[in-house]
Coordinates of C-alpha atoms in Angstrom, one line a residue:
M1 CA 0.0 0.0 0.0
G2 CA 2.9 2.3 0.8
Q3 CA 4.4 1.4 -2.5
T4 CA 1.2 2.4 -4.3
Q5 CA 1.2 5.8 -2.6
S6 CA 4.8 6.4 -3.4
T7 CA 4.1 5.6 -7.1
E8 CA 1.2 8.1 -7.2
Q9 CA 3.4 10.8 -5.7
T10 CA 6.1 10.1 -8.2
A11 CA 3.7 10.6 -11.1
R12 CA 2.3 13.7 -9.5
D13 CA 3.9 17.1 -9.8
T14 CA 5.1 17.6 -6.3
T15 CA 7.3 20.6 -6.8
P16 CA 6.8 23.3 -4.1
E17 CA 5.4 25.7 -6.7
N18 CA 2.7 23.2 -7.8
L19 CA 1.8 22.1 -4.2
S20 CA 1.5 25.7 -3.2
R21 CA -1.1 26.3 -5.9
E22 CA -2.9 23.1 -4.8
L23 CA -3.1 24.3 -1.2
A24 CA -4.4 27.7 -2.4
Q25 CA -7.1 25.9 -4.3
K26 CA -8.1 23.8 -1.3
F27 CA -8.2 27.0 0.8
A28 CA -10.5 28.7 -1.7
E29 CA -12.8 25.7 -1.7
K30 CA -12.9 24.9 2.0
C31 CA -12.4 28.3 3.7
F32 CA -14.6 30.6 1.7
T33 CA -18.3 30.4 0.9
P34 CA -19.1 30.7 -2.8
L35 CA -20.4 34.3 -2.3
E36 CA -17.2 35.2 -0.4
L37 CA -15.0 33.7 -3.1
T38 CA -16.9 35.7 -5.8
H39 CA -16.3 39.0 -3.9
F40 CA -12.7 38.1 -3.3
K41 CA -12.1 37.4 -7.0
D42 CA -13.8 40.7 -8.0
N43 CA -11.7 42.7 -5.5
F44 CA -8.5 41.1 -6.8
R45 CA -9.2 41.3 -10.5
T46 CA -10.4 44.9 -10.3
L47 CA -7.3 46.2 -8.7
A48 CA -4.6 43.8 -10.0
D49 CA -1.7 44.8 -12.2
T50 CA -0.7 42.5 -15.1
R51 CA 2.8 41.6 -16.3
D52 CA 3.7 38.8 -18.7
G53 CA 0.2 37.4 -18.3
I54 CA 0.4 37.3 -14.5
Q55 CA -2.0 39.3 -12.4
Y56 CA -0.6 40.5 -9.1
W57 CA -0.9 43.2 -6.4
K58 CA 1.6 45.8 -5.6
E59 CA 2.4 47.2 -2.1
E60 CA 0.6 50.4 -2.9
T61 CA -2.5 48.5 -4.0
L62 CA -2.6 46.4 -0.8
C63 CA -2.1 49.3 1.5
R64 CA -4.7 51.5 -0.2
F65 CA -7.3 48.7 -0.2
L66 CA -6.8 48.2 3.5
S67 CA -6.7 52.0 4.2
V68 CA -3.4 51.6 6.1
P69 CA -2.4 55.2 7.3
D70 CA 0.7 56.4 5.6
V71 CA 1.8 58.2 8.7
L72 CA 2.5 54.9 10.5
G73 CA 5.0 53.8 7.9
V74 CA 3.8 50.2 8.3
G75 CA 2.8 49.6 4.7
P76 CA 6.0 47.8 3.7
V77 CA 5.7 45.5 6.7
I78 CA 2.2 44.5 6.0
Y79 CA 3.1 43.9 2.3
Q80 CA 6.1 41.8 3.4
M81 CA 3.9 39.7 5.8
A82 CA 1.5 39.0 2.9
T83 CA 4.3 37.9 0.6
Y84 CA 5.6 35.4 3.2
L85 CA 2.1 34.1 4.0
G86 CA 1.6 33.7 0.2
A87 CA 4.6 31.3 0.1
F88 CA 3.1 29.1 2.9
P89 CA 4.0 26.3 3.6
F90 CA 7.3 26.6 1.7
P91 CA 9.6 29.3 3.2
S92 CA 12.0 28.7 0.3
L93 CA 9.4 30.4 -2.0
A94 CA 9.3 33.6 0.0
P95 CA 8.8 36.4 -0.7
A96 CA 6.0 35.3 -3.1
I97 CA 4.5 37.4 -5.8
L98 CA 1.0 38.4 -4.6
T99 CA -0.9 36.5 -7.3
R100 CA -4.5 35.5 -6.6
E101 CA -3.3 32.1 -5.2
A102 CA -0.8 33.8 -2.9
M103 CA -3.4 36.3 -1.8
V104 CA -5.9 33.5 -1.0
K105 CA -3.4 32.0 1.4
S106 CA -2.6 35.3 3.0
V107 CA -6.3 36.1 3.6
V108 CA -7.1 32.6 4.9
M109 CA -4.2 32.8 7.4
M110 CA -4.8 36.3 8.5
T111 CA -8.5 35.6 9.1
E112 CA -7.7 32.3 10.9
R113 CA -9.9 30.3 8.6
S114 CA -7.2 27.6 8.0
L115 CA -8.7 25.3 10.6
A116 CA -11.4 24.3 8.0
V117 CA -8.6 22.5 6.2
F118 CA -6.1 21.7 9.1
D119 CA -8.5 20.7 11.9
R120 CA -8.0 17.0 11.5
Q121 CA -4.2 17.3 10.9
M122 CA -3.4 19.5 13.9
G123 CA -2.2 18.0 17.2
P124 CA -4.4 18.0 20.3
G125 CA -2.5 21.0 21.8
Y126 CA -3.1 23.3 18.8
E127 CA -5.2 26.3 19.4
K128 CA -4.7 29.0 16.8
T129 CA -2.1 30.3 14.4
E130 CA -0.3 33.7 14.5
P131 CA 0.5 35.4 11.3
M132 CA 4.1 34.9 10.0
S133 CA 6.5 37.4 11.4
P134 CA 7.5 40.3 9.2
V135 CA 11.0 39.1 8.5
S136 CA 12.9 39.1 5.2
P137 CA 15.6 36.5 5.2
T138 CA 17.9 36.2 2.2
D139 CA 17.9 33.1 0.0
K140 CA 20.6 32.8 -2.6
N141 CA 18.7 30.1 -4.4
A142 CA 15.3 31.8 -4.5
P143 CA 13.9 32.7 -8.0
D144 CA 14.1 36.2 -9.1
R145 CA 10.7 37.8 -8.4
A146 CA 11.9 41.4 -8.5
A147 CA 10.7 41.8 -12.1
F148 CA 7.1 41.8 -10.9
I149 CA 7.8 44.5 -8.3
P150 CA 8.2 48.0 -9.7
P151 CA 11.3 49.9 -8.5
V152 CA 9.3 52.1 -6.1
Q153 CA 8.1 48.9 -4.4
Q154 CA 11.5 47.5 -3.7
H155 CA 12.8 48.2 -0.2
A156 CA 16.5 47.5 -0.1
T157 CA 16.6 48.9 3.5
G158 CA 14.4 48.2 6.4
F159 CA 14.0 44.5 5.8
S160 CA 17.4 43.2 6.5
V161 CA 17.6 40.3 8.9
D162 CA 20.3 39.9 11.3
A163 CA 22.7 37.0 10.9
P164 CA 21.3 33.6 12.1
G165 CA 21.9 32.9 15.7
L166 CA 24.4 30.4 16.9
D167 CA 21.8 28.2 18.7
D168 CA 22.2 24.7 17.2
E169 CA 19.7 22.9 19.4
D170 CA 16.9 21.2 17.5
E171 CA 13.6 23.0 17.3
D172 CA 10.2 21.4 17.2
D173 CA 8.7 20.9 13.7
D174 CA 6.4 23.6 12.4
E175 CA 3.1 21.9 13.2
L176 CA 1.1 24.1 10.9
A177 CA 3.3 23.5 7.9
L178 CA 3.2 19.8 8.5
A179 CA -0.6 19.9 8.7
A180 CA -0.7 21.8 5.4
L181 CA 1.4 19.2 3.6
D182 CA -0.5 16.3 5.3
S183 CA -3.7 17.7 3.9
L184 CA -2.1 17.4 0.4
D185 CA -0.9 13.9 1.2
V186 CA 2.7 14.9 0.5
I187 CA 4.1 15.0 4.1
D188 CA 7.5 13.7 2.8
I189 CA 8.1 16.9 0.8
Y190 CA 8.6 18.8 4.1
K191 CA 11.9 17.0 4.5
V192 CA 13.1 18.4 1.2
D193 CA 12.1 22.0 1.8
R194 CA 13.3 21.9 5.4
G195 CA 16.8 21.7 4.1
S196 CA 16.7 25.1 2.5
E197 CA 18.8 27.9 3.8
F198 CA 15.9 29.6 5.4
R199 CA 15.4 28.6 9.1
T200 CA 12.5 30.3 10.8
Q201 CA 14.0 29.5 14.2
Q202 CA 17.1 31.4 13.3
A203 CA 15.5 34.5 11.8
Q204 CA 15.1 37.7 13.7
I205 CA 12.5 40.5 13.4
P206 CA 14.1 43.9 12.9
V207 CA 13.1 46.1 15.9
D208 CA 11.9 49.0 13.7
N209 CA 9.7 46.7 11.7
W210 CA 8.2 45.3 14.9
R211 CA 7.6 48.8 16.4
Q212 CA 5.7 49.9 13.2
L213 CA 3.6 46.8 13.2
L214 CA 2.8 47.3 16.9
L215 CA 1.4 50.8 16.1
L216 CA -1.0 49.4 13.6
L217 CA -2.0 46.5 15.8
L218 CA -2.8 49.0 18.6
I219 CA -5.0 51.0 16.3
I220 CA -6.9 48.1 14.8
A221 CA -7.4 46.2 18.0
P222 CA -11.1 47.3 18.4
L223 CA -11.8 46.9 14.7
G224 CA -15.2 45.2 14.0
A225 CA -16.3 43.1 11.2
Q226 CA -16.5 45.0 7.9
E227 CA -15.5 48.2 9.7
P228 CA -13.0 50.1 7.6
L229 CA -9.8 51.3 9.2
S230 CA -10.8 54.8 8.2
T231 CA -13.4 54.8 11.0
L232 CA -10.5 55.0 13.5
A233 CA -8.9 58.0 11.8
E234 CA -9.1 60.1 15.0
R235 CA -6.6 57.6 16.6
V236 CA -3.8 58.7 14.2
T237 CA -3.8 62.4 15.1
K238 CA -0.6 63.8 16.5
P239 CA -1.5 63.6 20.2
R240 CA -2.9 60.1 19.8
L241 CA 0.1 59.0 18.0
E242 CA 2.4 60.1 20.8
S243 CA 0.4 58.0 23.2
L244 CA 0.4 55.0 20.8
R245 CA 4.1 55.2 20.4
R246 CA 4.7 55.2 24.1
V247 CA 2.6 52.1 24.5
A248 CA 4.2 50.4 21.5
N249 CA 7.6 51.1 23.0
N250 CA 6.5 49.5 26.3
I251 CA 5.4 46.4 24.5
L252 CA 8.6 46.4 22.4
W253 CA 10.6 46.3 25.6
A254 CA 9.0 43.0 26.6
F255 CA 11.3 41.5 24.0
A256 CA 14.4 42.9 25.7
P257 CA 15.7 44.8 22.7
E258 CA 18.5 46.3 24.7
H259 CA 20.2 42.9 24.6
N260 CA 19.4 41.9 21.0
P261 CA 19.6 43.7 17.7
G262 CA 16.5 41.9 16.6
I263 CA 13.7 39.7 18.1
D264 CA 14.5 36.0 17.8
Y265 CA 12.0 33.3 17.2
K266 CA 12.2 31.6 20.6
S267 CA 11.6 34.9 22.6
F268 CA 8.9 35.9 20.2
I269 CA 6.8 32.7 20.7
A270 CA 7.3 32.6 24.5
I271 CA 6.2 36.3 25.0
I272 CA 3.3 36.1 22.5
D273 CA 1.9 33.0 24.3
T274 CA 2.1 34.5 27.8
S275 CA 1.8 38.2 27.5
L276 CA 0.2 38.9 24.1
P277 CA -2.1 36.0 23.2
Y278 CA -4.6 38.3 21.4
L279 CA -2.1 40.6 19.7
F280 CA -3.1 39.7 16.1
E281 CA -6.9 39.7 16.6
G282 CA -7.3 43.0 14.7
L283 CA -5.8 41.6 11.5
S284 CA -8.8 39.2 11.0
P285 CA -11.5 41.9 10.5
L286 CA -8.9 44.0 8.6
F287 CA -8.4 41.3 6.0
E288 CA -12.0 40.2 6.0
H289 CA -12.5 43.2 3.7
F290 CA -11.2 41.1 0.8
L291 CA -14.4 39.1 1.1
F292 CA -16.7 42.0 0.4
S293 CA -16.6 44.0 -2.8
K294 CA -18.0 47.5 -2.8
N295 CA -18.1 47.3 -6.6
L296 CA -20.0 44.0 -7.0
D297 CA -23.8 44.1 -7.4
L298 CA -25.1 40.6 -8.0
N299 CA -28.4 42.0 -9.3
R300 CA -26.8 44.1 -12.0
H301 CA -24.4 43.3 -14.9
K302 CA -21.2 45.2 -14.6
S303 CA -20.3 47.3 -17.6
P304 CA -17.2 46.0 -19.4
S305 CA -16.0 49.5 -20.0
S306 CA -15.8 50.4 -16.4
T307 CA -12.3 51.5 -15.3
P308 CA -10.8 49.9 -12.2
Q309 CA -10.4 52.3 -9.3
L310 CA -8.8 52.1 -5.9
P311 CA -11.5 52.4 -3.3
S312 CA -11.8 55.8 -1.7
P313 CA -12.0 56.0 2.1
Q314 CA -15.6 55.9 3.2
P315 CA -17.0 58.5 5.6
A316 CA -16.3 57.3 9.1
T317 CA -19.8 58.4 10.3
L318 CA -21.4 55.6 8.3
F319 CA -19.6 53.0 10.4
T320 CA -19.3 54.7 13.8
P321 CA -20.5 52.4 16.6
L322 CA -23.5 53.4 18.7
E323 CA -21.3 53.2 21.8
P324 CA -17.8 54.5 22.4
L325 CA -15.0 52.1 23.0
L326 CA -14.6 53.5 26.5
P327 CA -17.2 55.7 28.4
S328 CA -14.5 58.2 29.0
E329 CA -10.7 58.2 29.3
S330 CA -9.4 58.4 32.8
E331 CA -6.2 59.4 34.5
I332 CA -4.7 55.9 33.8
L333 CA -6.9 54.2 31.2
T334 CA -6.7 55.8 27.8
L335 CA -7.7 54.3 24.4
S336 CA -4.1 53.4 23.7
L337 CA -3.9 51.6 27.1
L338 CA -7.2 49.9 26.4
S339 CA -5.8 48.4 23.2
Q340 CA -2.8 47.3 25.1
L341 CA -5.1 45.5 27.6
S342 CA -6.9 43.8 24.7
F343 CA -3.7 42.0 23.7
F344 CA -3.9 39.7 26.7
L345 CA -7.5 40.1 27.9
K346 CA -10.4 39.0 25.7
P347 CA -11.2 42.1 23.5
T348 CA -14.9 41.2 23.7
D349 CA -14.8 41.7 27.4
L350 CA -13.2 45.1 27.1
F351 CA -14.3 47.3 24.2
R352 CA -17.7 48.9 25.1
R353 CA -17.9 46.7 28.2
L354 CA -15.8 48.6 30.8
R355 CA -17.3 50.7 33.6
L356 CA -15.3 52.8 36.1
L357 CA -16.2 51.4 39.5
Y358 CA -13.6 53.2 41.6
S359 CA -11.2 56.1 41.1
G360 CA -9.0 57.4 43.8
A361 CA -9.2 60.9 42.3
N362 CA -13.0 60.9 42.7
A363 CA -13.8 58.7 45.7
G364 CA -10.7 59.2 47.8
F365 CA -7.6 57.1 48.4
S366 CA -8.7 54.6 51.0
I367 CA -9.5 50.9 51.4
N368 CA -13.0 51.9 52.7
S369 CA -13.7 53.8 49.5
I370 CA -12.8 50.8 47.4
S371 CA -15.0 48.6 49.5
Q372 CA -18.1 50.8 48.9
K373 CA -17.5 50.9 45.2
V374 CA -16.5 47.4 44.2
L375 CA -17.9 44.8 46.7
N376 CA -21.2 44.6 45.0
W377 CA -19.8 44.1 41.5
R378 CA -20.4 40.5 40.6
A379 CA -18.4 40.3 37.4
P380 CA -14.6 40.3 36.6
S381 CA -12.7 43.5 37.2
I382 CA -9.4 45.2 36.5
L383 CA -7.3 47.1 39.0
L384 CA -4.9 49.7 37.6
V385 CA -2.3 51.6 39.7
S386 CA 0.1 54.2 38.4
G387 CA 2.9 55.8 40.3
T388 CA 6.4 57.3 40.3
R389 CA 9.5 55.3 41.2
L390 CA 11.0 56.4 44.5
P391 CA 14.6 57.6 44.4
T392 CA 17.2 55.2 45.6
K393 CA 18.4 57.8 48.2
S394 CA 17.2 60.9 50.0
H395 CA 13.8 59.6 51.1
S396 CA 11.2 61.8 52.9
S397 CA 9.9 60.7 56.3
R398 CA 6.7 59.2 54.7
Q399 CA 8.7 57.3 52.1
Q400 CA 11.1 56.0 54.7
A401 CA 8.2 54.9 56.9
F402 CA 6.8 52.8 54.1
L403 CA 10.3 51.4 53.2
D404 CA 10.6 50.2 56.8
T405 CA 7.5 48.0 56.4
L406 CA 9.2 46.1 53.6
P407 CA 11.6 43.2 54.1
P408 CA 15.2 44.3 54.7
T409 CA 16.4 42.5 51.6
K410 CA 16.1 45.1 48.8
F411 CA 16.5 44.5 45.0
P412 CA 17.6 47.1 42.4
P413 CA 14.8 48.8 40.3
G414 CA 13.6 47.1 37.1
T415 CA 14.1 48.1 33.5
K416 CA 13.4 51.7 32.7
G417 CA 12.8 51.1 29.0
D418 CA 12.6 54.0 26.6
T419 CA 10.9 56.4 29.1
T420 CA 12.6 59.5 30.3
D421 CA 10.5 59.7 33.5
D422 CA 10.0 57.2 36.3
R423 CA 6.3 56.4 35.7
L424 CA 5.1 52.9 36.4
I425 CA 1.8 51.2 35.7
F426 CA 0.9 47.8 37.2
G427 CA -2.4 46.0 37.2
L428 CA -4.5 43.0 38.3
Y429 CA -7.2 41.1 36.5
L430 CA -9.6 39.5 39.0
N431 CA -12.1 36.9 37.6
V432 CA -14.1 36.7 40.8
P433 CA -16.0 39.3 42.9
W434 CA -14.1 41.3 45.4
K435 CA -14.5 40.5 49.1
Q436 CA -12.6 41.2 52.4
T437 CA -9.9 38.6 52.9
H438 CA -9.0 37.8 56.5
K439 CA -7.9 34.2 56.4
E440 CA -7.9 33.2 52.8
A441 CA -6.9 35.0 49.6
L442 CA -9.4 35.4 46.8
G443 CA -9.0 34.8 43.1
D444 CA -8.7 31.7 40.8
P445 CA -6.2 30.4 38.2
Q446 CA -7.6 33.0 35.7
T447 CA -6.2 35.8 37.9
L448 CA -3.5 37.8 36.1
L449 CA -0.8 40.2 37.5
F450 CA 0.7 42.5 34.9
Q451 CA 2.9 45.5 34.2
L452 CA 2.1 47.9 31.4
E453 CA 4.8 50.6 31.8
P454 CA 7.7 50.9 31.2
V455 CA 7.7 47.2 30.2
H456 CA 4.7 45.2 29.1
E457 CA 4.6 41.8 30.7
V458 CA 1.9 39.4 32.1
F459 CA 2.6 37.2 35.1
P460 CA 0.1 34.3 35.0
A461 CA -1.3 32.6 38.1
S462 CA 0.4 29.5 39.4
S463 CA -1.3 26.4 40.5
L464 CA 1.2 25.7 43.3
N465 CA 0.4 28.7 45.5
R466 CA -3.1 30.2 45.7
D467 CA -2.3 33.5 47.5
Y468 CA -3.6 35.4 44.5
V469 CA -5.3 38.5 45.9
T470 CA -5.7 39.9 49.4
F471 CA -7.9 42.8 50.3
S472 CA -8.4 44.1 53.8
K473 CA -8.0 47.3 55.8
A474 CA -4.2 46.6 55.8
G475 CA -4.0 47.1 52.1
V476 CA -4.3 45.4 48.7
G477 CA -2.0 42.7 47.7
A478 CA -1.4 40.2 44.9
G479 CA 0.9 37.2 45.3
L480 CA 1.3 37.6 49.1
P481 CA -0.6 36.0 52.1
P482 CA -3.5 37.8 53.7
L483 CA -2.4 41.1 55.2
K484 CA -2.7 41.9 58.9
K485 CA -3.3 45.4 60.0
N486 CA -0.9 45.3 62.9
I487 CA 2.0 44.1 60.7
V488 CA 2.0 47.1 58.3
S489 CA 1.2 49.7 60.9
T490 CA 4.1 49.0 63.3
S491 CA 7.7 49.8 62.7
S492 CA 9.3 47.2 64.9
A493 CA 12.2 45.2 63.4
N494 CA 10.2 42.0 63.2
S495 CA 7.1 43.5 61.6
H496 CA 7.4 43.5 57.8
V497 CA 5.0 42.7 55.0
S498 CA 5.6 39.2 53.8
L499 CA 6.1 39.8 50.0
G500 CA 5.8 36.9 47.6
P501 CA 8.4 36.1 44.9
V502 CA 6.3 37.9 42.3
S503 CA 3.9 40.2 44.1
L504 CA 2.2 43.7 44.2
F505 CA 1.5 45.4 47.5
L506 CA -0.4 48.7 48.0
D507 CA -0.4 50.1 51.5
E508 CA -3.5 50.8 53.6
N509 CA -3.6 54.5 52.6
L510 CA -3.1 53.8 48.9
E511 CA -0.1 56.1 49.2
F512 CA 2.8 53.8 48.3
G513 CA 3.2 50.5 46.5
A514 CA 5.9 47.9 45.8
F515 CA 6.2 45.3 43.0
T516 CA 8.7 42.5 43.7
H517 CA 10.2 40.0 41.3
E518 CA 12.5 37.1 42.5
V519 CA 13.7 34.7 39.9
G520 CA 13.5 31.8 42.3
G521 CA 9.7 31.7 41.8
G522 CA 7.5 29.4 43.9
G523 CA 4.8 32.1 44.5
A524 CA 1.3 32.7 43.3
F525 CA 2.4 34.1 40.0
A526 CA 5.0 33.0 37.3
T527 CA 8.3 34.8 36.9
S528 CA 9.3 36.9 33.9
K529 CA 10.0 35.3 30.6
T530 CA 12.8 37.7 29.7
R531 CA 14.0 39.5 32.8
R532 CA 16.0 36.7 34.6
T533 CA 17.1 38.9 37.5
D534 CA 15.8 40.0 40.9
W535 CA 14.3 43.4 40.8
Q536 CA 11.8 45.5 42.8
E537 CA 9.9 48.7 42.0
V538 CA 8.9 50.9 45.0
F539 CA 6.7 53.8 44.0
E540 CA 4.5 56.6 45.3
I541 CA 1.0 56.1 44.0
D542 CA -0.4 58.7 41.7
A543 CA -3.7 57.1 40.7
V544 CA -5.7 53.9 41.5
E545 CA -8.7 52.8 39.4
I546 CA -10.9 49.7 39.3
W547 CA -12.8 49.0 36.1
G548 CA -15.7 46.5 35.9
C549 CA -15.9 44.2 32.9
G550 CA -19.6 43.9 32.1
G551 CA -22.6 45.4 30.6
D552 CA -25.9 46.9 31.6
E553 CA -27.0 43.7 33.4
E554 CA -24.0 43.7 35.8
A555 CA -24.4 47.4 36.4
E556 CA -28.1 47.1 37.2
R557 CA -27.3 44.3 39.7
Q558 CA -24.8 46.5 41.4
R559 CA -27.3 49.4 41.6
E560 CA -29.9 47.1 43.2
A561 CA -27.3 45.9 45.7
W562 CA -26.4 49.5 46.6
K563 CA -30.1 50.5 47.1
W564 CA -30.6 47.5 49.4
E565 CA -27.6 48.4 51.5
E566 CA -28.8 52.0 51.8
R567 CA -32.2 50.9 53.0
E568 CA -30.6 48.4 55.5
A569 CA -28.2 51.1 56.8
A570 CA -31.1 53.5 57.3
A571 CA -33.2 50.8 59.1
R572 CA -30.3 49.8 61.4
R573 CA -29.9 53.4 62.5
G574 CA -33.6 54.0 62.9
V575 CA -33.7 56.7 60.3
S576 CA -36.9 57.1 58.3
L577 CA -36.5 58.7 54.9
G578 CA -39.1 61.5 54.7
R579 CA -40.4 63.3 51.7
D580 CA -37.2 65.1 51.0
K581 CA -35.2 61.9 50.2
E582 CA -32.3 63.8 48.7
A583 CA -31.7 65.8 51.8
D584 CA -32.1 62.7 54.0
Y585 CA -29.7 60.8 51.8
A586 CA -27.2 63.7 52.0
L587 CA -27.4 63.5 55.8
L588 CA -26.7 59.8 55.8
E589 CA -23.8 60.3 53.4
M590 CA -22.2 62.9 55.7
A591 CA -22.7 60.5 58.6
G592 CA -20.7 57.9 56.8
L593 CA -23.5 55.4 56.4
V594 CA -23.9 55.4 52.6
G595 CA -22.3 56.6 49.5
G596 CA -18.6 57.5 48.8
H597 CA -17.0 59.1 51.8
G598 CA -13.5 57.7 51.9
N599 CA -11.5 60.8 50.9
S600 CA -8.6 60.2 53.2
G601 CA -5.2 58.9 52.1
G602 CA -3.2 59.4 49.1
S603 CA -0.2 61.6 48.8
M604 CA -0.5 65.0 50.4
G605 CA 2.5 66.4 48.6

């Protein structure tokens, strides 16, 4: 039987070029509906250039079709990604000419539709595929495809790849490429192409390319189905771009660019899996535009004399959502930071779903204020804290008093990144409702501890230690055992906060905080993927916010709980609300029985 299969493959044209076309055909049949394929063909044919009888797309055509803003400078990177995806599953064919077959594969991979073909071939641990990295390795034996790219489209600079690394250890096989060849019954061909000079595991992404792509990914993170990129035009204004660049640099520093001229494959995969699992989600709705043609009317015959035109940007008002992405930007949470959060928290739980439950600037910096605002929220929530790194010397009396509550063993500060200031942002995602913790910590394995600035990194929960989150009058903690009021309020030599190996601690007045990272691990949260040293950030708190992840239903339940508590508080005190309920309510609020009255704490300068 094996001999018969071998004979069939011998008679069959199994060159990489022919198998690549066969895979494109299978993608077109299995991954698109007939109507989608009709729209795709119309879009491609209408805008394609022709040379030597071959129809193909130029970089300008692709970028104009997707409405990629020129100001980002990311057009060449997007085009390069498409040319490499068009060569899938044979890296030796990259960069591919963007013919219709190559574009089919690019769209299928970008929109994550390949599972329709690969589902049976993928291993049990496979979840999803990330688009191929925007690298441009050199291949001396690659065919000359420059003839199909006009001179203005050639980029001699900006796509160079650093020399291959010296790591000779064996890497795991590319499961997705194996699944593609298995679907064509030519799995043995992989052994031939694997011997080419191109080695994905040795390639590096140029830092500038990655920074430009990150800017685009931040902008398109909230993009909806069939929503053109032009609807997000306000996000590329000069003030917005400055904010986006700062966030992009914070993410870039997750890959430790200070130690490497480029981003290597192993670091890329490790960091994407842990800290940026939803990074490429916005590419799917962006490339879905290939499956809808504005020019195609199935009820009308198209005039043969019509001239192909690049689509003009549509008015943003036609596609503006009914609700804003965020009710309003706050002291910490901006639209740029919201996109950053959506790279590791489900975007569907964030965009148009967040509600500000607590803000220290509005309700006061105290544990009591947090309790009143968040304890009745029954859905997941996000705590954000921003602050300024304390100086290593010359501490004020208040700063020294806080430092005395920490263990005597001190670590140096963490990476400063590209920032010129000492601003820090840390956060906590809590999948369960808040409650006072006296004996047991709260949280579950879905709890996340993270840093957003100056370095982006997520520290997932561990299954070995369940001291995820503590919340009491002694302060707020993540990764440390339940806090006791007497420990942090005394200054004796034996009274120190017990900090976990990876932990965040905010004091009882929400005035100071400390984030600790010890490489030894063993705590409630995993250690860093790239920063293999002990470090600690001690900071003075500037702002604290807690955002609820939920919609109208969760908000209504919280309002009902608040109303019940107010009635109970009035009943316990023997207060009868008269006709002037607003005046009576104000009296109760001043008495500290209801409403937000925790305005103590915080830095007083």
